[in-house]
GROMACS .gro file of C-alpha atoms in nm:
model
  345
    1MET     CA    1   3.862  -2.217  -0.219
    2ASP     CA    2   3.845  -2.564  -0.374
    3ILE     CA    3   3.724  -2.599  -0.732
    4GLY     CA    4   3.524  -2.906  -0.829
    5VAL     CA    5   3.355  -3.021  -1.148
    6VAL     CA    6   3.008  -3.171  -1.205
    7LEU     CA    7   2.965  -3.424  -1.486
    8GLN     CA    8   2.669  -3.607  -1.634
    9CYS     CA    9   2.708  -3.983  -1.672
   10THR     CA   10   2.637  -3.956  -2.043
   11PRO     CA   11   2.773  -4.250  -2.243
   12PRO     CA   12   3.035  -4.343  -2.322
   13ALA     CA   13   3.144  -4.378  -1.959
   14SER     CA   14   3.505  -4.368  -2.075
   15ARG     CA   15   3.452  -4.004  -2.175
   16VAL     CA   16   3.323  -3.920  -1.826
   17VAL     CA   17   3.624  -4.091  -1.670
   18GLU     CA   18   3.860  -3.906  -1.904
   19LEU     CA   19   3.705  -3.568  -1.818
   20ALA     CA   20   3.748  -3.651  -1.450
   21ARG     CA   21   4.111  -3.742  -1.509
   22GLN     CA   22   4.168  -3.415  -1.695
   23ALA     CA   23   4.000  -3.224  -1.412
   24GLU     CA   24   4.246  -3.366  -1.161
   25THR     CA   25   4.537  -3.288  -1.394
   26HIS     CA   26   4.423  -2.925  -1.407
   27GLY     CA   27   4.397  -2.898  -1.028
   28PHE     CA   28   4.029  -2.961  -0.955
   29SER     CA   29   3.966  -3.103  -0.609
   30HIS     CA   30   3.629  -3.279  -0.650
   31VAL     CA   31   3.449  -3.470  -0.922
   32TRP     CA   32   3.072  -3.484  -0.881
   33THR     CA   33   2.818  -3.655  -1.108
   34PHE     CA   34   2.444  -3.641  -1.161
   35ASP     CA   35   2.252  -3.938  -1.017
   36SER     CA   36   1.954  -4.002  -1.243
   37HIS     CA   37   1.954  -4.364  -1.355
   38LEU     CA   38   1.692  -4.338  -1.630
   39LEU     CA   39   1.845  -4.038  -1.803
   40TRP     CA   40   2.211  -4.137  -1.775
   41GLN     CA   41   2.430  -4.430  -1.681
   42GLU     CA   42   2.482  -4.564  -1.329
   43PRO     CA   43   2.707  -4.317  -1.141
   44TYR     CA   44   2.859  -4.543  -0.878
   45VAL     CA   45   2.998  -4.783  -1.137
   46ILE     CA   46   3.158  -4.484  -1.307
   47HIS     CA   47   3.279  -4.345  -0.972
   48SER     CA   48   3.481  -4.661  -0.924
   49GLN     CA   49   3.651  -4.609  -1.257
   50ILE     CA   50   3.713  -4.239  -1.187
   51LEU     CA   51   3.875  -4.323  -0.853
   52ALA     CA   52   4.090  -4.587  -1.020
   53ALA     CA   53   4.206  -4.339  -1.286
   54THR     CA   54   4.291  -4.058  -1.041
   55ARG     CA   55   4.499  -4.010  -0.728
   56LYS     CA   56   4.355  -3.725  -0.521
   57VAL     CA   57   4.012  -3.603  -0.628
   58VAL     CA   58   3.714  -3.663  -0.400
   59VAL     CA   59   3.421  -3.822  -0.585
   60GLY     CA   60   3.048  -3.824  -0.518
   61PRO     CA   61   2.695  -3.764  -0.651
   62MET     CA   62   2.540  -3.419  -0.693
   63VAL     CA   63   2.300  -3.540  -0.581
   64THR     CA   64   2.157  -3.875  -0.481
   65ASN     CA   65   1.826  -3.911  -0.296
   66PRO     CA   66   1.659  -4.132  -0.032
   67ALA     CA   67   1.386  -4.263  -0.264
   68THR     CA   68   1.547  -4.456  -0.551
   69ARG     CA   69   1.823  -4.626  -0.350
   70ASP     CA   70   1.810  -4.823  -0.026
   71TRP     CA   71   1.998  -4.619   0.234
   72THR     CA   72   2.205  -4.912   0.357
   73VAL     CA   73   2.308  -5.000   0.000
   74THR     CA   74   2.409  -4.639  -0.061
   75ALA     CA   75   2.621  -4.639   0.255
   76SER     CA   76   2.775  -4.975   0.162
   77THR     CA   77   2.871  -4.840  -0.180
   78PHE     CA   78   3.056  -4.544  -0.030
   79ALA     CA   79   3.224  -4.757   0.236
   80THR     CA   80   3.338  -5.004  -0.029
   81LEU     CA   81   3.479  -4.730  -0.250
   82ASN     CA   82   3.656  -4.582   0.052
   83ASP     CA   83   3.813  -4.917   0.133
   84MET     CA   84   3.926  -4.959  -0.227
   85PHE     CA   85   4.052  -4.605  -0.287
   86GLY     CA   86   4.132  -4.451   0.049
   87ASN     CA   87   3.841  -4.240   0.179
   88ARG     CA   88   3.797  -4.027  -0.131
   89THR     CA   89   3.418  -4.009  -0.146
   90VAL     CA   90   3.150  -3.762  -0.042
   91CYS     CA   91   2.773  -3.812  -0.043
   92GLY     CA   92   2.571  -3.526  -0.188
   93ILE     CA   93   2.202  -3.582  -0.122
   94GLY     CA   94   1.869  -3.405  -0.160
   95ARG     CA   95   1.497  -3.484  -0.163
   96GLY     CA   96   1.511  -3.600  -0.525
   97ASP     CA   97   1.441  -3.439  -0.861
   98SER     CA   98   1.497  -3.599  -1.201
   99ALA     CA   99   1.566  -3.946  -1.059
  100VAL     CA  100   1.222  -3.961  -0.896
  101ARG     CA  101   1.014  -3.738  -1.121
  102THR     CA  102   1.100  -3.944  -1.431
  103LEU     CA  103   0.945  -4.241  -1.247
  104GLY     CA  104   0.626  -4.048  -1.184
  105SER     CA  105   0.710  -4.000  -0.818
  106LYS     CA  106   0.761  -3.695  -0.600
  107PRO     CA  107   1.057  -3.580  -0.392
  108THR     CA  108   1.071  -3.728  -0.042
  109THR     CA  109   0.976  -3.538   0.269
  110LEU     CA  110   1.239  -3.354   0.469
  111ALA     CA  111   1.175  -3.595   0.755
  112THR     CA  112   1.274  -3.886   0.530
  113LEU     CA  113   1.577  -3.697   0.409
  114ARG     CA  114   1.686  -3.629   0.767
  115GLU     CA  115   1.650  -3.996   0.862
  116SER     CA  116   1.842  -4.112   0.555
  117ILE     CA  117   2.130  -3.874   0.628
  118GLU     CA  118   2.170  -4.024   0.974
  119VAL     CA  119   2.171  -4.382   0.846
  120ILE     CA  120   2.405  -4.321   0.552
  121ARG     CA  121   2.652  -4.116   0.755
  122GLU     CA  122   2.668  -4.352   1.051
  123LEU     CA  123   2.714  -4.661   0.838
  124GLY     CA  124   2.949  -4.479   0.601
  125ASN     CA  125   3.171  -4.391   0.896
  126GLY     CA  126   3.186  -4.746   1.029
  127ARG     CA  127   2.935  -4.684   1.308
  128SER     CA  128   2.602  -4.843   1.398
  129ALA     CA  129   2.270  -4.714   1.265
  130ARG     CA  130   1.912  -4.793   1.357
  131ILE     CA  131   1.677  -4.915   1.083
  132GLY     CA  132   1.336  -4.937   1.242
  133ASP     CA  133   1.380  -5.167   1.539
  134THR     CA  134   1.708  -5.313   1.413
  135VAL     CA  135   2.059  -5.181   1.479
  136VAL     CA  136   2.299  -5.259   1.194
  137ARG     CA  137   2.666  -5.201   1.119
  138PHE     CA  138   2.916  -5.295   0.849
  139PRO     CA  139   3.168  -5.521   1.027
  140TRP     CA  140   3.427  -5.451   0.756
  141ALA     CA  141   3.404  -5.068   0.737
  142SER     CA  142   3.562  -4.936   1.057
  143ALA     CA  143   3.816  -4.726   0.863
  144SER     CA  144   3.562  -4.567   0.626
  145ARG     CA  145   3.508  -4.191   0.653
  146LEU     CA  146   3.218  -4.020   0.477
  147GLU     CA  147   3.073  -3.669   0.483
  148VAL     CA  148   2.710  -3.607   0.380
  149TRP     CA  149   2.639  -3.276   0.205
  150VAL     CA  150   2.280  -3.163   0.154
  151ALA     CA  151   2.141  -2.973  -0.145
  152GLY     CA  152   1.843  -2.745  -0.102
  153TYR     CA  153   1.687  -2.401  -0.152
  154GLY     CA  154   1.382  -2.368   0.072
  155PRO     CA  155   1.387  -2.238   0.431
  156ARG     CA  156   1.313  -2.572   0.595
  157ALA     CA  157   1.569  -2.754   0.382
  158LEU     CA  158   1.828  -2.492   0.474
  159ASP     CA  159   1.744  -2.531   0.842
  160LEU     CA  160   1.781  -2.909   0.818
  161THR     CA  161   2.116  -2.864   0.647
  162GLY     CA  162   2.247  -2.642   0.924
  163GLU     CA  163   2.122  -2.883   1.189
  164VAL     CA  164   2.264  -3.212   1.057
  165ALA     CA  165   2.474  -3.184   0.738
  166ASP     CA  166   2.850  -3.186   0.694
  167GLY     CA  167   2.815  -2.961   0.390
  168PHE     CA  168   2.562  -2.746   0.203
  169ILE     CA  169   2.526  -2.754  -0.175
  170LEU     CA  170   2.369  -2.447  -0.338
  171GLN     CA  171   2.305  -2.502  -0.707
  172LEU     CA  172   2.342  -2.146  -0.835
  173ALA     CA  173   2.615  -1.881  -0.810
  174ASP     CA  174   2.419  -1.564  -0.739
  175PRO     CA  175   2.602  -1.389  -0.452
  176ASP     CA  176   2.288  -1.233  -0.301
  177ILE     CA  177   2.102  -1.564  -0.289
  178ALA     CA  178   2.418  -1.738  -0.167
  179ALA     CA  179   2.447  -1.487   0.117
  180TRP     CA  180   2.084  -1.550   0.223
  181THR     CA  181   2.111  -1.929   0.212
  182ILE     CA  182   2.448  -1.941   0.389
  183ALA     CA  183   2.321  -1.714   0.666
  184ARG     CA  184   2.015  -1.936   0.712
  185VAL     CA  185   2.227  -2.254   0.724
  186ARG     CA  186   2.468  -2.102   0.974
  187ALA     CA  187   2.190  -1.970   1.196
  188ALA     CA  188   2.033  -2.317   1.204
  189ALA     CA  189   2.369  -2.469   1.291
  190VAL     CA  190   2.412  -2.231   1.585
  191LYS     CA  191   2.057  -2.299   1.705
  192ALA     CA  192   2.136  -2.671   1.698
  193GLY     CA  193   2.445  -2.616   1.913
  194ARG     CA  194   2.696  -2.641   1.630
  195ALA     CA  195   2.968  -2.399   1.529
  196PRO     CA  196   2.849  -2.173   1.242
  197GLY     CA  197   3.146  -2.281   1.031
  198SER     CA  198   3.094  -2.653   1.091
  199VAL     CA  199   2.898  -2.687   0.766
  200LYS     CA  200   3.111  -2.665   0.452
  201ILE     CA  201   2.963  -2.454   0.174
  202CYS     CA  202   2.965  -2.559  -0.192
  203VAL     CA  203   2.824  -2.340  -0.468
  204ALA     CA  204   2.767  -2.526  -0.795
  205ALA     CA  205   2.685  -2.365  -1.131
  206PRO     CA  206   2.789  -2.370  -1.496
  207ALA     CA  207   3.104  -2.175  -1.576
  208TYR     CA  208   3.187  -2.069  -1.931
  209VAL     CA  209   3.513  -1.887  -2.001
  210THR     CA  210   3.496  -1.632  -2.285
  211ASP     CA  211   3.717  -1.372  -2.448
  212GLY     CA  212   3.483  -1.098  -2.328
  213SER     CA  213   3.331  -1.021  -2.667
  214ASP     CA  214   2.957  -0.972  -2.709
  215ALA     CA  215   2.936  -1.267  -2.947
  216ALA     CA  216   3.114  -1.501  -2.705
  217THR     CA  217   2.897  -1.385  -2.416
  218SER     CA  218   2.579  -1.444  -2.616
  219HIS     CA  219   2.692  -1.794  -2.710
  220ALA     CA  220   2.787  -1.877  -2.351
  221ARG     CA  221   2.446  -1.765  -2.226
  222GLU     CA  222   2.270  -1.996  -2.470
  223GLN     CA  223   2.492  -2.284  -2.361
  224CYS     CA  224   2.410  -2.222  -1.994
  225ARG     CA  225   2.044  -2.114  -2.007
  226TRP     CA  226   1.932  -2.472  -1.929
  227PHE     CA  227   2.058  -2.424  -1.574
  228GLY     CA  228   1.801  -2.156  -1.495
  229GLY     CA  229   1.534  -2.396  -1.615
  230MET     CA  230   1.663  -2.671  -1.389
  231VAL     CA  231   1.675  -2.442  -1.087
  232GLY     CA  232   1.325  -2.326  -1.178
  233ASN     CA  233   1.190  -2.675  -1.100
  234HIS     CA  234   1.302  -2.645  -0.740
  235VAL     CA  235   1.193  -2.283  -0.714
  236ALA     CA  236   0.845  -2.374  -0.839
  237ASP     CA  237   0.815  -2.621  -0.551
  238ILE     CA  238   0.925  -2.352  -0.306
  239VAL     CA  239   0.674  -2.098  -0.439
  240ALA     CA  240   0.396  -2.358  -0.426
  241LYS     CA  241   0.478  -2.427  -0.061
  242TYR     CA  242   0.572  -2.084   0.075
  243GLY     CA  243   0.436  -1.838  -0.179
  244SER     CA  244   0.648  -1.562  -0.326
  245ASP     CA  245   0.638  -1.340  -0.019
  246GLY     CA  246   0.816  -1.374   0.313
  247ASP     CA  247   1.191  -1.388   0.359
  248ILE     CA  248   1.267  -1.587   0.042
  249PRO     CA  249   1.461  -1.354  -0.190
  250ALA     CA  250   1.260  -1.225  -0.484
  251ALA     CA  251   1.571  -1.282  -0.694
  252LEU     CA  252   1.511  -1.653  -0.645
  253THR     CA  253   1.136  -1.661  -0.710
  254ASP     CA  254   1.032  -1.383  -0.948
  255TYR     CA  255   1.190  -1.516  -1.267
  256ILE     CA  256   0.977  -1.833  -1.287
  257ALA     CA  257   0.660  -1.636  -1.364
  258GLY     CA  258   0.694  -1.731  -1.730
  259ARG     CA  259   0.770  -2.097  -1.663
  260GLN     CA  260   0.539  -2.337  -1.850
  261GLY     CA  261   0.650  -2.683  -1.743
  262TYR     CA  262   0.960  -2.890  -1.799
  263ASP     CA  263   1.061  -3.191  -2.008
  264TYR     CA  264   1.304  -3.412  -1.818
  265ASN     CA  265   1.414  -3.569  -2.145
  266GLU     CA  266   1.606  -3.242  -2.194
  267HIS     CA  267   1.723  -3.218  -1.833
  268GLY     CA  268   2.067  -3.064  -1.792
  269ARG     CA  269   2.109  -3.021  -2.166
  270ALA     CA  270   2.233  -2.712  -2.348
  271GLY     CA  271   1.960  -2.590  -2.580
  272ASN     CA  272   1.682  -2.712  -2.349
  273THR     CA  273   1.363  -2.577  -2.510
  274HIS     CA  274   1.192  -2.553  -2.171
  275ALA     CA  275   1.436  -2.289  -2.050
  276GLU     CA  276   1.330  -2.017  -2.292
  277PHE     CA  277   1.161  -1.828  -2.007
  278VAL     CA  278   1.497  -1.774  -1.835
  279PRO     CA  279   1.618  -1.416  -1.903
  280ASP     CA  280   1.979  -1.322  -1.972
  281ALA     CA  281   2.003  -1.149  -1.634
  282ILE     CA  282   1.928  -1.476  -1.454
  283VAL     CA  283   2.181  -1.666  -1.665
  284ASP     CA  284   2.444  -1.407  -1.578
  285ARG     CA  285   2.362  -1.419  -1.206
  286PHE     CA  286   2.310  -1.792  -1.162
  287CYS     CA  287   2.608  -1.894  -1.379
  288VAL     CA  288   2.966  -1.769  -1.406
  289ILE     CA  289   3.027  -1.637  -1.756
  290GLY     CA  290   3.316  -1.424  -1.876
  291THR     CA  291   3.690  -1.385  -1.902
  292PRO     CA  292   3.928  -1.542  -1.651
  293ASP     CA  293   3.936  -1.209  -1.467
  294GLU     CA  294   3.557  -1.202  -1.449
  295GLN     CA  295   3.551  -1.565  -1.332
  296LEU     CA  296   3.796  -1.478  -1.055
  297ALA     CA  297   3.598  -1.173  -0.949
  298ARG     CA  298   3.285  -1.384  -0.893
  299LEU     CA  299   3.480  -1.659  -0.717
  300HIS     CA  300   3.642  -1.409  -0.481
  301GLU     CA  301   3.298  -1.262  -0.409
  302LEU     CA  302   3.167  -1.608  -0.319
  303GLU     CA  303   3.477  -1.684  -0.115
  304LYS     CA  304   3.417  -1.374   0.098
  305LEU     CA  305   3.071  -1.509   0.177
  306GLY     CA  306   3.231  -1.824   0.319
  307VAL     CA  307   3.207  -2.055   0.018
  308ASP     CA  308   3.457  -2.340   0.052
  309GLN     CA  309   3.411  -2.490  -0.293
  310PHE     CA  310   3.286  -2.380  -0.633
  311ALA     CA  311   3.179  -2.676  -0.848
  312VAL     CA  312   3.168  -2.617  -1.224
  313TYR     CA  313   2.872  -2.773  -1.405
  314LEU     CA  314   3.027  -2.887  -1.731
  315GLN     CA  315   2.715  -2.932  -1.943
  316HIS     CA  316   2.795  -2.725  -2.250
  317ASP     CA  317   3.004  -2.734  -2.568
  318ALA     CA  318   3.334  -2.624  -2.408
  319LYS     CA  319   3.406  -2.901  -2.161
  320THR     CA  320   3.778  -2.951  -2.216
  321ALA     CA  321   3.831  -2.583  -2.294
  322THR     CA  322   3.677  -2.488  -1.958
  323LEU     CA  323   3.895  -2.737  -1.771
  324GLU     CA  324   4.202  -2.602  -1.947
  325ALA     CA  325   4.109  -2.238  -1.893
  326TYR     CA  326   4.051  -2.295  -1.523
  327GLY     CA  327   4.371  -2.495  -1.493
  328GLU     CA  328   4.582  -2.232  -1.668
  329SER     CA  329   4.418  -1.900  -1.582
  330VAL     CA  330   4.189  -1.937  -1.280
  331LEU     CA  331   4.305  -2.197  -1.027
  332PRO     CA  332   4.666  -2.074  -1.006
  333ARG     CA  333   4.541  -1.723  -0.929
  334LEU     CA  334   4.301  -1.843  -0.659
  335ALA     CA  335   4.583  -1.994  -0.457
  336HIS     CA  336   4.758  -1.781  -0.201
  337PRO     CA  337   5.113  -1.729  -0.332
  338VAL     CA  338   5.404  -1.886  -0.146
  339THR     CA  339   5.757  -1.767  -0.224
  340ALA     CA  340   6.045  -2.011  -0.259
  341THR     CA  341   6.293  -1.777  -0.091
  342ALA     CA  342   6.268  -1.476   0.132
  343GLY     CA  343   6.567  -1.302  -0.025
  344ALA     CA  344   6.896  -1.196   0.131
  345GLU     CA  345   6.894  -1.017   0.465
   0.00000   0.00000   0.00000
């Protein structure tokens, strides 16, 4: 399993770049950033600096959207970064949340998302794409390679992901919900004539490494409770569309009963006052909190479900400590051991 990290583009940008550099040093494979241009700084400018400061990590947004950026410009940005830094980008995309809601707009339709994926991927891979009645292509991008990973929770979004995406991003680490979403994505892939394993699976959630004490666990929960509030925004949309019955897991929908709105000025921030409705049980299930052994136990559980990458949301007060703890006590133990010698015969 790969381990990535998710950063906000909170100024100063140099701090974001330095965290990305540290992540690579500790063995992380991917560096993702939020894409919400009103709340934080411009991610693609920072991506360029991250790629320049690192050697191996793959960099991309978690997630961009089809509404606030022209699709051809988005594809051109990735193709340019690939040309500069050697095909080390990935495009995470969804219908839109904070980037569009802070402008007073709504997420795009799934039909628009599907169309944007096709355009961005084709252009980002040096191929032709149709924009209305016009066929376009970057004449300079034949060597560019770009995967498009889709984030979503609802049944139709999961079906779309299985049908067209290179990867699926699930923004919570609950194994039961992960199992349901992965099964839905894979079934959609098979129905579309694709191999069930053709879609890479990424689970993204806050991780907070503790010493196992009650006090440390309580503190970690408060630092990560914001995440349940953020997920609740998407869940509220799902409940409004599908209701709370049907095949959507109750574990995903029941907890938002006490939700009373959301202030995007506190989006993704520890101590978010609009996440008070999120109970400890949800924090524990949606996030990964505990000792290195407990972190590994959850990661192995996710790996058995077919998860290819776990991406650590690093929005709390232990950013560097989490990178160090994962680098020293988690990542080395995830790798399958290889011996230097087989011993004497």
